Short mmCIF file of C-alpha atoms in Angstrom, two decimals:
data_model
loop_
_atom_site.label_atom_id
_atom_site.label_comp_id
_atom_site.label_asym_id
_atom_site.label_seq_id
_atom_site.Cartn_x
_atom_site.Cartn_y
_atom_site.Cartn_z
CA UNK A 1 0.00 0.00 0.00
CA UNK A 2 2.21 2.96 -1.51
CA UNK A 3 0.13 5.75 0.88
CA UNK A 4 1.96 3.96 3.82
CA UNK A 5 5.03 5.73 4.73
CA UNK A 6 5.35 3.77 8.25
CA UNK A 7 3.33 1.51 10.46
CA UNK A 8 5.07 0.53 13.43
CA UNK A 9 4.43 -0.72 17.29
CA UNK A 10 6.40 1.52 20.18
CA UNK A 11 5.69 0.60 23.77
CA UNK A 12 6.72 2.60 26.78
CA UNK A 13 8.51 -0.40 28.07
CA UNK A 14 8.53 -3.83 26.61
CA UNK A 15 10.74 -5.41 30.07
CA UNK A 16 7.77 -6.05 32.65
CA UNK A 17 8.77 -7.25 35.84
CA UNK A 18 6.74 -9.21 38.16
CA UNK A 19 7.42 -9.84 41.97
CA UNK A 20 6.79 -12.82 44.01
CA UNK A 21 4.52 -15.98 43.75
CA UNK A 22 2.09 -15.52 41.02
CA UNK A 23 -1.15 -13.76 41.73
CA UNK A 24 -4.05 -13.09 39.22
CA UNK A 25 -5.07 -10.17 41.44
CA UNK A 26 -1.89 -8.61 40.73
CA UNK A 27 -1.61 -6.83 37.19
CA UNK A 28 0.85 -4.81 35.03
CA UNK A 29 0.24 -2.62 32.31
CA UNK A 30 1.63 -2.88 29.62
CA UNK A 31 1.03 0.91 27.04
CA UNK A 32 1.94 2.03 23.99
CA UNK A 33 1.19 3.05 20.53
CA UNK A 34 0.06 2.62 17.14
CA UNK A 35 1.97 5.07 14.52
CA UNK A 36 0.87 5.85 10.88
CA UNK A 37 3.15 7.79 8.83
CA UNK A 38 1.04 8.42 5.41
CA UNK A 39 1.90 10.06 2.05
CA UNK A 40 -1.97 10.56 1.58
CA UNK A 41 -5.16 10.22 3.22
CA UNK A 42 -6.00 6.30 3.63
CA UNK A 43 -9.35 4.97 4.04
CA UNK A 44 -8.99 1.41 6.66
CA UNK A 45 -11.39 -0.90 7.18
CA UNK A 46 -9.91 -2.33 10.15
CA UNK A 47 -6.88 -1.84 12.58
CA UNK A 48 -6.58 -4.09 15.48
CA UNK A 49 -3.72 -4.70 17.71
CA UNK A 50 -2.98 -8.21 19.60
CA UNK A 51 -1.05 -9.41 22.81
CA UNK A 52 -0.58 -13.08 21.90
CA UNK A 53 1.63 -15.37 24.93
CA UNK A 54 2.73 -19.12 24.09
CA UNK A 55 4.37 -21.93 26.18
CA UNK A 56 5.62 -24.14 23.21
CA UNK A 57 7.50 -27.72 23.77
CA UNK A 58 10.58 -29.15 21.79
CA UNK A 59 9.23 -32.94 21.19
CA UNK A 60 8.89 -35.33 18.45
CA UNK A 61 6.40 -32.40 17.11
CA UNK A 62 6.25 -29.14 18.12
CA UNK A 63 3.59 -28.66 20.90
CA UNK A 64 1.98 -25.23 21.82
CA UNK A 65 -0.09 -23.49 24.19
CA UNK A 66 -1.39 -19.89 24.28
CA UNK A 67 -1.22 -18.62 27.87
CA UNK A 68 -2.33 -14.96 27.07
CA UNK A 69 -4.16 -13.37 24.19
CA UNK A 70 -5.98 -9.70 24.57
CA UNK A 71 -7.13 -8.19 21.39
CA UNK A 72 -8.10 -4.02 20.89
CA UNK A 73 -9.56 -3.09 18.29
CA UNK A 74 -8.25 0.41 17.67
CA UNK A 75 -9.58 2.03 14.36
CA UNK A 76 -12.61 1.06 12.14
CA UNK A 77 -14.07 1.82 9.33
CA UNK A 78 -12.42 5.48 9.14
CA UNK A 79 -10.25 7.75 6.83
CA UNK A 80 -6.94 8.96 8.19
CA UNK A 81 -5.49 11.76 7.10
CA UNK A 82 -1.65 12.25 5.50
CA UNK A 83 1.04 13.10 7.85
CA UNK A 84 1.52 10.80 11.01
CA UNK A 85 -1.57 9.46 13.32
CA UNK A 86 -0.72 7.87 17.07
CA UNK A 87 -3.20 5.62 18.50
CA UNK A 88 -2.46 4.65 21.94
CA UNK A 89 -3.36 1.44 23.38
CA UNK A 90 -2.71 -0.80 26.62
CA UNK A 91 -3.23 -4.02 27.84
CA UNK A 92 -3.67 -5.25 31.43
CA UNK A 93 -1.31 -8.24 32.22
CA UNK A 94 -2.44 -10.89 35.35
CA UNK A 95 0.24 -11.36 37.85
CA UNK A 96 -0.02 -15.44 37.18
CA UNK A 97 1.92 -15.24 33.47
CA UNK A 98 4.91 -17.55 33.44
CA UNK A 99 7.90 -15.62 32.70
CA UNK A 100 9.62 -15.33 29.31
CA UNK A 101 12.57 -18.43 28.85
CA UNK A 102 14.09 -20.45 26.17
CA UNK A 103 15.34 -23.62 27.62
CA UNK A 104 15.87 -27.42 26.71
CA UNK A 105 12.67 -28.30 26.59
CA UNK A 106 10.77 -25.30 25.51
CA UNK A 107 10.08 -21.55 25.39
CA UNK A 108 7.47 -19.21 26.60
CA UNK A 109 7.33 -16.12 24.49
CA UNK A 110 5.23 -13.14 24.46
CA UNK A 111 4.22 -10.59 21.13
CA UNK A 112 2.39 -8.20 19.68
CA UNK A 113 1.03 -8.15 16.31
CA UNK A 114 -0.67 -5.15 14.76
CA UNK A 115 -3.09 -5.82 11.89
CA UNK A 116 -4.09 -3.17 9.02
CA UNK A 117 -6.90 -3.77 6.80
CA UNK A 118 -7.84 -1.19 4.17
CA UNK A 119 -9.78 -1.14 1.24
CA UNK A 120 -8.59 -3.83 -1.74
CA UNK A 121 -6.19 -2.12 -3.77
CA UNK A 122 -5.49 -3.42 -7.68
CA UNK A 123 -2.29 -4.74 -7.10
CA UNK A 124 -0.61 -6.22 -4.06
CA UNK A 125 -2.51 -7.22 -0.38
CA UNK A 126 -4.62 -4.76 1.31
CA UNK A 127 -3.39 -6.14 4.81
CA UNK A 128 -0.27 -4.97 6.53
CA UNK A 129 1.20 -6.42 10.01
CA UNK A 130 4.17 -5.21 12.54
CA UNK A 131 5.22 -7.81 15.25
CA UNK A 132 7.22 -6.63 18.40
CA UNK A 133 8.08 -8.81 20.95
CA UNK A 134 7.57 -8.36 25.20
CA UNK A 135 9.50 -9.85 27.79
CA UNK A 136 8.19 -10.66 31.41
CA UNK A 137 10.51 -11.17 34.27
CA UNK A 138 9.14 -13.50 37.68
CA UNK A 139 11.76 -12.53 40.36
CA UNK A 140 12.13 -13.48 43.93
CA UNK A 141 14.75 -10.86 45.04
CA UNK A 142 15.52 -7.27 44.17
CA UNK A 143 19.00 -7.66 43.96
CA UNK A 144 22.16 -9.87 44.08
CA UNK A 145 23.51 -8.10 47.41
CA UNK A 146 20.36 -8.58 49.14
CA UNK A 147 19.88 -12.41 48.02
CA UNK A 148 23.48 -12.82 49.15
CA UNK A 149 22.67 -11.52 52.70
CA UNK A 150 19.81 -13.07 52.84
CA UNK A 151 20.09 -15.58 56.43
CA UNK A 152 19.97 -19.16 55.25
CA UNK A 153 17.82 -22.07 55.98
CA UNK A 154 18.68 -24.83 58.57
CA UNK A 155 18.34 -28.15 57.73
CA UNK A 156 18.53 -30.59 60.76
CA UNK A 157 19.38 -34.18 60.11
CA UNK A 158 20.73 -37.36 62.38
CA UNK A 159 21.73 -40.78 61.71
CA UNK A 160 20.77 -42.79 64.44
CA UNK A 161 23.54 -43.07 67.75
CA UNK A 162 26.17 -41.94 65.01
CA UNK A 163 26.02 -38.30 64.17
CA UNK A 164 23.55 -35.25 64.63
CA UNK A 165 24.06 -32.29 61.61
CA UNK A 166 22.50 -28.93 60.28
CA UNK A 167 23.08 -28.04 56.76
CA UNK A 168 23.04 -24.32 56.35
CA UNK A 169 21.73 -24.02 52.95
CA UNK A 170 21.13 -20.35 50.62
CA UNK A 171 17.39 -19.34 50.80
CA UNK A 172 17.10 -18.37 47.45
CA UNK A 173 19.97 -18.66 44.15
CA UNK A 174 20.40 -16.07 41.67
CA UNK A 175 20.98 -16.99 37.74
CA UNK A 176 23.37 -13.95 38.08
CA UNK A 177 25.48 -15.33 40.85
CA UNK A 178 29.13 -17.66 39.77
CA UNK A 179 29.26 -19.41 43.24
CA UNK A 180 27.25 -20.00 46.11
CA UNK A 181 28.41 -21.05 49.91
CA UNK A 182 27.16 -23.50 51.91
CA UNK A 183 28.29 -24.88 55.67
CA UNK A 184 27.19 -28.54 57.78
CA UNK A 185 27.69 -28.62 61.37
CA UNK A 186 28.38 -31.92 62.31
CA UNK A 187 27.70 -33.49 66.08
CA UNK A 188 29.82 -36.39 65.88
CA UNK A 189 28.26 -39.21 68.68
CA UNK A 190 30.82 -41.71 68.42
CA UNK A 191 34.31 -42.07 66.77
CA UNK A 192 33.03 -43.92 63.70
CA UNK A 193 30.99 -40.66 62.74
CA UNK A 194 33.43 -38.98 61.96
CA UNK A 195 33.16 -37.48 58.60
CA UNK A 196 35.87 -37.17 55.77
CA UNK A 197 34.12 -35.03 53.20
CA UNK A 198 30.96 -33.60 51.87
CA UNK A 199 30.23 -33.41 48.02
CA UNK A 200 27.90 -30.92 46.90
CA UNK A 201 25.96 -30.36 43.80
CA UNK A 202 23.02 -28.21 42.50
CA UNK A 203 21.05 -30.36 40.32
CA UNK A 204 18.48 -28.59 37.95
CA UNK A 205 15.60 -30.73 36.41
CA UNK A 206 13.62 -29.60 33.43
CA UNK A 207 10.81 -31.32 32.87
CA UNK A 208 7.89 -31.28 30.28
CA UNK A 209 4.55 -31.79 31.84
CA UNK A 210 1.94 -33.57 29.86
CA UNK A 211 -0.46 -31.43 28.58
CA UNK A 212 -3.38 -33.79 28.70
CA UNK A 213 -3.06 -34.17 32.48
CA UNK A 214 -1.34 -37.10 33.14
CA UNK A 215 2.44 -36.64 34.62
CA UNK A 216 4.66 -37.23 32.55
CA UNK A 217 7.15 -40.11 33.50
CA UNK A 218 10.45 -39.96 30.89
CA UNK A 219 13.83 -41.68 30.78
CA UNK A 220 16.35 -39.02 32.76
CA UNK A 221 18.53 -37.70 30.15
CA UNK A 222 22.05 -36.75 31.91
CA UNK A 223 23.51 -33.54 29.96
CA UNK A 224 27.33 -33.57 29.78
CA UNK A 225 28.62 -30.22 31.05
CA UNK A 226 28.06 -28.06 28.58
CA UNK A 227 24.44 -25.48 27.97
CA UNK A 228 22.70 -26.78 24.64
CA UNK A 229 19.82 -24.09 25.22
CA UNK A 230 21.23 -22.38 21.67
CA UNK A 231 20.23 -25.38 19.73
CA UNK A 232 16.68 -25.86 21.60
CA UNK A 233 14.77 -23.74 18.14
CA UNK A 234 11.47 -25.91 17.47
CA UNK A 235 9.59 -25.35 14.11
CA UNK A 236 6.41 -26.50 12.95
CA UNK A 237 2.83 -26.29 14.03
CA UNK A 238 0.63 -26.54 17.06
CA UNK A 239 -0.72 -30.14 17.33
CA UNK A 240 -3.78 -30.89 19.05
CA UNK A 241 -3.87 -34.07 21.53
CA UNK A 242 -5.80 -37.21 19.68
CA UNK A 243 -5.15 -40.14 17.57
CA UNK A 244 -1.20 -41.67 17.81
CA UNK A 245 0.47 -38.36 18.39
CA UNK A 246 -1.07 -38.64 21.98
CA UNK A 247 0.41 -41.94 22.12
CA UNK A 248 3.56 -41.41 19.96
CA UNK A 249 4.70 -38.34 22.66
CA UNK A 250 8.23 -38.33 24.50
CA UNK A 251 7.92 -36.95 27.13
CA UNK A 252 10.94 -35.22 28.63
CA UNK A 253 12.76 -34.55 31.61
CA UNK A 254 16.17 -33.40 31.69
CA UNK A 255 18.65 -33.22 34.32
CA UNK A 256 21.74 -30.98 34.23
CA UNK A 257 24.28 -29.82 36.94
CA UNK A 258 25.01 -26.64 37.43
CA UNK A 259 27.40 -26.85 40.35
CA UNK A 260 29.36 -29.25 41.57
CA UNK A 261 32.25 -29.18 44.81
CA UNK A 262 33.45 -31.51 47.81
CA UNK A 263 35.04 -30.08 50.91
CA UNK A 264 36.79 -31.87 53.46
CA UNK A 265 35.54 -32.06 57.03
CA UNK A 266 38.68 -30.35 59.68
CA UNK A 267 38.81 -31.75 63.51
CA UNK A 268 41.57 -29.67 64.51
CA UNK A 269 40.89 -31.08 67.95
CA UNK A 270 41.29 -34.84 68.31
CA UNK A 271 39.33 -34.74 71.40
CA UNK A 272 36.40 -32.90 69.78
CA UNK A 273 34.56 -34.99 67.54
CA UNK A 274 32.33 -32.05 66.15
CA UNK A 275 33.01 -30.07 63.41
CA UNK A 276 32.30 -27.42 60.39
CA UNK A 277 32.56 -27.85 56.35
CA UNK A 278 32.33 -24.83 54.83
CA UNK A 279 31.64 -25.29 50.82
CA UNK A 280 31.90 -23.16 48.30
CA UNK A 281 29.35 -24.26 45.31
CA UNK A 282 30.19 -23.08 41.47
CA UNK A 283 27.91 -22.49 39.04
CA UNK A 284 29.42 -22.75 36.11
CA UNK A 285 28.96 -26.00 34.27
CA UNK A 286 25.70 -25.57 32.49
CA UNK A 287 23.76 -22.37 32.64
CA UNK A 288 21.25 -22.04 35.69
CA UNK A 289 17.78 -21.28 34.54
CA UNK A 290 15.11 -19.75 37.06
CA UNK A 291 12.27 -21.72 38.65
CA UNK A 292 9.72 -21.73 36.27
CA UNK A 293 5.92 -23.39 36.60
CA UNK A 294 4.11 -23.37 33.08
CA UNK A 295 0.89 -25.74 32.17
CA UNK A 296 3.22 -27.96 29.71
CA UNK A 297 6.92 -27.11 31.80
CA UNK A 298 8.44 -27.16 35.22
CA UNK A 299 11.86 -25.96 35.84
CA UNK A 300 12.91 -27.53 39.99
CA UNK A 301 16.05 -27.29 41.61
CA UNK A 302 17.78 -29.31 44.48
CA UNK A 303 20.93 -28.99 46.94
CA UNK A 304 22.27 -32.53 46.93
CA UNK A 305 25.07 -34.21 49.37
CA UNK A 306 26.58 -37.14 49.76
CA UNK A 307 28.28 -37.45 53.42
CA UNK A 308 31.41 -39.39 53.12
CA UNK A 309 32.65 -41.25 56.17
CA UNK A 310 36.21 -41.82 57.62
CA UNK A 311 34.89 -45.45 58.17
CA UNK A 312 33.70 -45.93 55.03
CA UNK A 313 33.72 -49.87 55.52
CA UNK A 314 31.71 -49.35 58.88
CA UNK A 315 29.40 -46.63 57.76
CA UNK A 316 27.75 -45.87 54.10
CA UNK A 317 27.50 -42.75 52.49
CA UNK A 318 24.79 -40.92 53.57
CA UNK A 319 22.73 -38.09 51.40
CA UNK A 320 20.86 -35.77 51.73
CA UNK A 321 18.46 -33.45 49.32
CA UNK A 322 17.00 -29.84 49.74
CA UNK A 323 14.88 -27.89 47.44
CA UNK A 324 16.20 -24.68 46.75
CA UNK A 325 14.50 -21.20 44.95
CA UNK A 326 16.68 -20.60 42.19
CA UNK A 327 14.98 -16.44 40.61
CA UNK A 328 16.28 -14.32 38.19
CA UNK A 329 16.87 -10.48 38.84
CA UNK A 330 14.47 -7.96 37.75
CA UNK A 331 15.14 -6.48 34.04
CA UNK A 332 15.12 -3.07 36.03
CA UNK A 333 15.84 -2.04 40.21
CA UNK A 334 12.29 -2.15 41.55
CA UNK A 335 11.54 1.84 43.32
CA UNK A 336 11.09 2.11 47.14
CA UNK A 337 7.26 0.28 47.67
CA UNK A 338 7.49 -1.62 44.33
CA UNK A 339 8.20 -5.06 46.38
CA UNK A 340 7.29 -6.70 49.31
CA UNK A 341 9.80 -6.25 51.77
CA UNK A 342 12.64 -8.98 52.50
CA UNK A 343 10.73 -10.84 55.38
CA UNK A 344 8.26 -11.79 52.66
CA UNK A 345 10.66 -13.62 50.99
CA UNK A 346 8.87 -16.32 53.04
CA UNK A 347 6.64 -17.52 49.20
CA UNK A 348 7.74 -20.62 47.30
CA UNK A 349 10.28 -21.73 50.24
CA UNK A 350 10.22 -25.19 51.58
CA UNK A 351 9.29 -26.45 55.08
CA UNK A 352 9.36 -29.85 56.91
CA UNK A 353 7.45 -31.09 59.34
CA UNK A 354 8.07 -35.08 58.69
CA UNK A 355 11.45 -36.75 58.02
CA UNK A 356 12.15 -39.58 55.96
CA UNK A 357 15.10 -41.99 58.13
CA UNK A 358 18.04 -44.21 56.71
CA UNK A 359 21.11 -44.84 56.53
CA UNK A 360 20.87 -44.80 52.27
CA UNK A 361 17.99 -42.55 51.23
CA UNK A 362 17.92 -38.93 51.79
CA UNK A 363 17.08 -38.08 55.19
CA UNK A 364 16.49 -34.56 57.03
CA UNK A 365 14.46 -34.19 60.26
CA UNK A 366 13.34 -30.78 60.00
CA UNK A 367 14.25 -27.10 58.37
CA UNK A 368 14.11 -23.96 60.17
CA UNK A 369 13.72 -20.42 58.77
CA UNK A 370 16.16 -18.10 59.26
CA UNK A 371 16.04 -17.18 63.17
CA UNK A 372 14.77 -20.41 63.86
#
């Protein structure tokens, strides 16, 4: 359409962060406008602008699933006149949207897509569309300083007559952060407690969900230490569930390590059978992705350690497993009021109140908040 000069989307800011657990009665809006640059007055039939949000799924076919669409219609039926015309618009965005992410097993993306419609011209299409793409944050924590002095969360453990021990564990992870620190105290009860190292890693899962309700149960696939996010591009089309493709699915769930590290327990006095491991966890053998909840994908992390005996004849490893918040930072610093304060940090942290005994399976008797 030669009378078009420019048709383009601008948006006051395409980075929306959201705080916390999600909330529907939360909301963000997201503003912006519509710009028409013509050489001559145009007569449209229609110009409508859409927010369109998918959670799509690398498989044997490319599964999708639209977790937002708002549409606005903004001019109908009208002449606009040469020079420019602005149309402003906005959209109001529930605090439950996943976040943007492109891992492994999937994406979640957010656009917008602006449709023109005028009247048929002799040659060429009389429709015209501009795309621009929004990104949504989730995050847990303001800032790296603060989720570094954030007190951490006590995990208290025993094996039976042999050793008592707390695990002092990070309440929340930050994609941002290279290393994270760690510390056991270890009540040693007898001489054949005593312990010889700890190894530590941060296992992250990635798991696709299946979309017709039933969980999905797939074959663990162990990724060597390297991030293969760059090759995780899916193509095709949306597929429905029914006939074999509902049968033919594979499901997946990877498993990566971010971190891995073992420290060596210290008695520097042989008549004091208690002592402290202070660890120091990397993360830098696969990239660290946030926690992430979608209908279709789940992103989890864990703490895990393996408790290595001096006695390793008389007394088997024993481990031990925490869940662990792992949040990105906000695309911008929040203002003064924007976020709950730190105390309410409290959201989408585990708590204990059973434990699960043995001298093989992971075991914990309790966690305390910080304070506790």
């Amino acid at each position: 359409m030669r009378a078009i000069s420019d048709f383009s989307i601008t948006v006051d800011n395409e980075y929306i962060d959201f705080f916390g657990p999600p909330n529907p009665s939360v909301s963000a809006t997201l503003r912006g406008k519509i710009q028409l640059v013509l050489t001559k007055p145009l007569t449209i039939k229609n110009l409508s602008l859409k927010l369109t949000g998918k959670s799509a799924v690398a498989s044997v076919y490319y599964y999708f699933k639209v977790v937002k669409r708002e549409d606005a219609v903004l001019a109908e039926n009208r002449e606009l006149p040469e020079g420019t015309t602005e149309l402003a618009w906005q959209f109001k965005l529930p605090g439950d949207l996943p976040p943007s992410f492109k891992i492994n097993v999937g994406s979640c993306d957010y656009q917008l897509s602006a449709l023109l419609i005028c009247d048929k011209t002799l040659f060429g299409s009389n429709k015209t569309r501009r795309y621009k793409d929004i990104h949504i944050s989730r995050s847990l924590i303001s800032s790296l300083d603060l989720a570094q002095s954030l007190p951490p969360m006590v995990y208290k453990g025993k094996r039976e007559g042999i050793i008592e021990y707390k695990f002092f564990v990070p309440k929340v992870i930050c994609t941002d952060e290279t290393e994270t620190h760690l510390s056991l105290q270890i009540k040693t009860l007898q001489d054949v407690g005593r312990v010889k190292k700890v190894v530590v890693t941060l296992e992250q899962n990635e798991r696709f969900l299946n979309p017709w309700g039933a969980a999905a149960r797939a074959p663990e696939q162990k990724q060597a230490a390297s991030d293969s996010s760059s090759n995780s591009d899916a193509s095709g089309t949306g597929i429905e569930p029914g006939g074999s493709n509902r049968h033919n699915q594979s499901f997946m769930n990877t498993e990566t390590t971010p971190g891995e590290t073992e420290a060596y327990a210290n008695y520097s006095d042989p008549a004091n059978l208690d002592a402290t491991v202070s660890i120091t966890l990397p993360l830098n053998k696969v990239k660290l992705h946030p926690r992430i909840k979608t209908t279709s994908l789940e992103v989890t992390h864990h703490i895990m350690a393996r408790v290595v005996f001096v006695h390793e004849q008389e007394q088997k490893d024993l481990w031990v497993h925490f869940p662990i918040p792992v949040s990105m930072l906000p695309f911008a610093p929040p203002g003064i009021g924007d976020i709950p304060s730190v105390s309410t940090i409290e959201y989408d942290l585990p708590t204990y109140d059973t434990t699960m005994e043995g001298t093989e399976l992971p075991s914990y008797t309790g966690a305390e908040p910080p304070g506790g």
